Amino acid sequence: EVQLVESGGGLVQPGRSLRLSCAASGFSFEDYAMHWVRQAPGKGLEWVSGISWNSVNLAYADSVKGRFTISRDNAKNSLDLQMNSLTAEDTAFYYCAKLRSKELSAAINYWGQGTLVTVSS
Amino acid sequence: DIQMTQSPSSLSASVGDRVTITCRASQGISNYLAWYQQKPGKVPKLLIYGASTLQSGVPSRFSGSGSGTDFTLTISSLQPEDVATYFCHKYNSAPPLFSFGPGTKVDI
């Protein structure tokens, strides 16, 4: 069974940093691209960042480019999102998501349960 | 940049009704389109990928069609468990990358 478990969310002050992690199990993690997708409470889905199976291709939404960094460790079956210079607009549930392919141009077929990031003073 | 729109933004239908949701891309995206269902308080679930391929385990009353700029998700006979918000998702590499439609809320 595919499992994606996010951690690292919480309350953080504007301008500070936070690092999210996603522990993957139940599939061959090194064979699939991964995304981070966020959803503000009561709002729609917003794609944040993606990483190919071998970390060669990285992609970021314009809203987070230059502030967020995605990375993965295939040996540890883990996906990370380093978030710097956080603002209130970054407040959302952050979902770790597995794609159907090694590369980024694929649909998401599994989602984690999400971790809530709240940016507030 | 490619804009993704959905219509309607919400709808109310009866059990057994045929329901159609439309997703439109401002530029062609071939068949790089998926549909997700998100029930209240739950995470999204993949229904359709490649515009028309049904994800394994998804009931056959769901179907997708379209290519290029215009796409449709159809529920052939609406069931109570289909109450949810439905999102389309483009995943070709043209900017903005991997964006989602705004969603369509389906009620009974």
Coordinates of C-alpha atoms in Angstrom, one line a residue:
Chain A
E1 CA 0.0 0.0 0.0
V2 CA 1.3 3.4 -1.0
Q3 CA 1.8 5.7 2.0
L4 CA 3.0 9.3 2.0
V5 CA 3.3 10.9 5.4
E6 CA 4.1 14.6 5.7
S7 CA 5.7 16.2 8.7
G8 CA 7.2 19.5 9.7
G9 CA 4.2 21.8 9.6
G10 CA 3.2 24.2 12.3
L11 CA 2.9 27.8 13.3
V12 CA 5.7 30.1 12.0
Q13 CA 6.3 33.8 12.0
P14 CA 6.4 35.8 8.8
G15 CA 9.9 35.9 7.3
R16 CA 11.0 32.7 9.1
S17 CA 11.7 29.3 7.6
L18 CA 10.2 25.8 7.8
R19 CA 11.2 22.5 6.4
L20 CA 8.6 19.9 5.4
S21 CA 9.4 16.3 4.9
C22 CA 7.5 13.4 3.4
A23 CA 8.2 9.8 4.2
A24 CA 7.2 7.4 1.3
S25 CA 6.6 3.7 1.5
G26 CA 4.8 1.0 -0.3
F27 CA 6.3 1.7 -3.7
S28 CA 9.7 2.0 -5.4
F29 CA 10.3 5.7 -4.5
E30 CA 13.3 6.1 -6.8
D31 CA 11.2 5.3 -9.8
Y32 CA 8.7 8.2 -9.6
A33 CA 8.6 11.9 -9.7
M34 CA 7.0 13.8 -6.8
H35 CA 5.2 17.0 -6.2
W36 CA 4.3 19.3 -3.4
V37 CA 0.8 20.7 -3.7
R38 CA -0.9 23.1 -1.3
Q39 CA -4.4 24.1 -0.4
A40 CA -5.4 27.1 1.7
P41 CA -8.3 26.2 4.1
G42 CA -11.5 26.2 2.1
K43 CA -9.7 27.1 -1.2
G44 CA -8.5 25.3 -4.3
L45 CA -5.4 23.3 -5.1
E46 CA -2.2 25.1 -5.9
W47 CA 0.8 23.2 -7.3
V48 CA 4.0 24.3 -5.5
S49 CA 7.0 22.3 -6.7
G50 CA 8.0 19.1 -8.5
I51 CA 11.1 16.9 -8.7
S52 CA 11.9 14.1 -11.2
W53 CA 13.0 10.7 -10.1
N54 CA 16.7 11.5 -10.3
S55 CA 16.5 15.1 -9.1
V56 CA 17.6 16.4 -12.5
N57 CA 14.4 18.2 -13.3
L58 CA 13.1 20.6 -10.6
A59 CA 10.2 23.0 -11.0
Y60 CA 8.6 25.7 -9.0
A61 CA 5.5 27.8 -9.1
D62 CA 6.2 31.5 -9.6
S63 CA 4.7 32.2 -6.2
V64 CA 7.5 30.3 -4.4
K65 CA 10.4 30.5 -6.9
G66 CA 13.5 31.7 -5.1
R67 CA 12.1 31.0 -1.6
F68 CA 11.3 27.3 -1.7
T69 CA 13.7 24.4 -2.5
I70 CA 12.6 20.8 -3.2
S71 CA 14.8 17.9 -2.7
R72 CA 14.7 14.1 -2.4
D73 CA 16.8 11.3 -0.9
N74 CA 16.1 8.1 -2.8
A75 CA 18.1 6.1 -0.3
K76 CA 15.9 7.2 2.5
N77 CA 12.6 7.3 0.5
S78 CA 12.1 10.9 1.5
L79 CA 11.0 14.1 -0.1
D80 CA 11.7 17.6 1.5
L81 CA 10.5 21.1 0.9
Q82 CA 12.6 23.9 2.4
M83 CA 10.5 27.0 2.7
N84 CA 12.2 30.4 3.4
S85 CA 10.9 33.9 3.8
L86 CA 7.4 32.7 4.6
T87 CA 4.4 35.1 4.3
A88 CA 0.8 34.8 5.3
E89 CA 0.0 33.8 1.7
D90 CA 1.9 30.5 2.3
T91 CA -0.6 29.4 4.9
A92 CA -2.1 26.2 3.7
F93 CA -2.2 22.4 4.0
Y94 CA 0.9 21.0 2.1
Y95 CA 0.4 17.7 0.4
C96 CA 3.2 15.4 -0.8
A97 CA 2.1 13.7 -4.0
K98 CA 3.4 10.8 -6.1
L99 CA 3.2 11.0 -9.9
R100 CA 2.5 8.2 -12.3
S101 CA 5.9 8.6 -14.0
K102 CA 9.6 9.2 -13.5
E103 CA 9.2 12.6 -15.1
L104 CA 7.1 15.6 -14.1
S105 CA 4.6 15.6 -17.0
A106 CA 2.3 13.1 -15.4
A107 CA -0.8 12.9 -13.3
I108 CA -0.7 12.5 -9.5
N109 CA -2.0 9.1 -8.4
Y110 CA -1.4 9.3 -4.7
W111 CA -1.6 12.1 -2.1
G112 CA -0.5 12.3 1.5
Q113 CA -2.8 13.5 4.2
G114 CA -1.2 16.9 4.3
T115 CA 0.6 19.0 7.0
L116 CA -0.7 22.4 7.9
V117 CA 1.6 25.4 7.7
T118 CA 0.3 28.6 9.4
V119 CA 2.3 31.8 8.9
S120 CA 1.3 34.4 11.5
S121 CA 2.8 36.7 14.0
Chain B
D1 CA 0.7 31.5 -19.7
I2 CA -2.1 28.9 -20.0
Q3 CA -5.2 29.6 -18.0
M4 CA -7.4 26.8 -16.8
T5 CA -11.1 27.5 -16.2
Q6 CA -13.9 25.2 -15.1
S7 CA -17.6 25.5 -15.5
P8 CA -19.9 25.6 -13.7
S9 CA -18.3 26.6 -10.4
S10 CA -21.0 24.7 -8.6
L11 CA -24.1 22.6 -9.4
S12 CA -26.9 20.8 -7.7
A13 CA -28.4 17.7 -9.2
S14 CA -30.5 14.7 -8.3
V15 CA -29.5 11.1 -7.8
G16 CA -29.4 9.4 -11.1
D17 CA -28.8 12.6 -13.1
R18 CA -26.1 12.8 -15.8
V19 CA -23.6 15.5 -14.7
T20 CA -21.1 17.2 -17.0
I21 CA -18.2 19.4 -15.9
T22 CA -16.1 21.4 -18.4
C23 CA -12.5 22.4 -18.1
R24 CA -11.0 24.7 -20.7
A25 CA -7.3 25.6 -21.3
S26 CA -6.5 28.9 -22.9
Q27 CA -4.0 27.1 -25.2
G28 CA -3.7 23.6 -26.3
I29 CA -2.4 21.0 -23.9
S30 CA -2.9 17.9 -26.0
N31 CA -4.3 15.3 -23.6
Y32 CA -2.1 16.2 -20.6
L33 CA -5.2 16.6 -18.3
A34 CA -6.3 14.8 -15.2
W35 CA -9.5 15.0 -13.1
Y36 CA -9.5 14.7 -9.3
Q37 CA -12.3 14.3 -6.8
Q38 CA -12.0 15.8 -3.4
K39 CA -14.7 15.0 -0.8
P40 CA -15.1 17.3 2.2
G41 CA -12.3 16.9 4.7
K42 CA -10.5 14.4 2.5
V43 CA -7.5 14.5 0.1
P44 CA -7.9 14.5 -3.6
K45 CA -8.4 11.3 -5.5
L46 CA -7.4 10.7 -9.1
L47 CA -10.3 9.8 -11.4
I48 CA -9.1 10.3 -14.9
Y49 CA -5.7 10.9 -16.5
G50 CA -4.6 11.4 -20.1
A51 CA -8.0 13.2 -20.5
S52 CA -9.9 10.0 -20.9
T53 CA -8.2 7.1 -19.1
L54 CA -10.1 5.9 -16.1
Q55 CA -7.9 5.3 -13.0
S56 CA -8.0 1.8 -11.7
G57 CA -10.7 1.3 -9.1
V58 CA -12.8 4.3 -10.2
P59 CA -16.4 3.5 -10.9
S60 CA -17.3 3.3 -14.6
R61 CA -20.0 6.0 -14.2
F62 CA -17.1 8.5 -14.4
S63 CA -15.7 9.3 -17.9
G64 CA -13.5 11.9 -19.4
S65 CA -13.2 13.3 -22.9
G66 CA -11.5 16.0 -24.9
S67 CA -8.2 17.1 -26.3
G68 CA -6.4 20.3 -27.0
T69 CA -8.3 23.0 -25.1
D70 CA -11.7 21.6 -24.2
F71 CA -12.2 18.8 -21.7
T72 CA -15.2 17.2 -20.1
L73 CA -15.8 15.1 -17.0
T74 CA -19.1 13.2 -17.0
I75 CA -20.8 11.3 -14.2
S76 CA -23.4 9.2 -16.0
S77 CA -25.6 8.6 -13.0
L78 CA -24.9 10.7 -10.0
Q79 CA -24.7 8.9 -6.7
P80 CA -24.8 10.3 -3.1
E81 CA -21.2 9.4 -2.6
D82 CA -20.2 11.7 -5.6
V83 CA -20.8 14.8 -3.5
A84 CA -17.4 16.5 -3.8
T85 CA -15.4 19.2 -5.5
Y86 CA -13.9 18.2 -8.8
F87 CA -10.6 19.7 -10.1
C88 CA -9.0 19.5 -13.5
H89 CA -5.2 19.5 -13.6
K90 CA -3.0 20.2 -16.6
Y91 CA 0.4 18.6 -16.5
N92 CA 2.2 19.5 -19.7
S93 CA 5.3 21.5 -19.3
A94 CA 4.0 24.8 -20.7
P95 CA 3.8 27.6 -18.1
P96 CA 2.3 27.9 -15.7
L97 CA 3.5 24.5 -14.8
F98 CA 1.1 21.8 -13.6
S99 CA -1.8 24.2 -12.7
F100 CA -5.2 23.2 -11.4
G101 CA -8.6 24.5 -12.4
P102 CA -10.6 26.4 -9.7
G103 CA -12.9 23.5 -9.0
T104 CA -16.5 22.5 -9.4
K105 CA -18.6 21.8 -6.3
V106 CA -21.2 19.1 -6.9
D107 CA -24.1 18.8 -4.5
I108 CA -27.3 16.7 -4.3

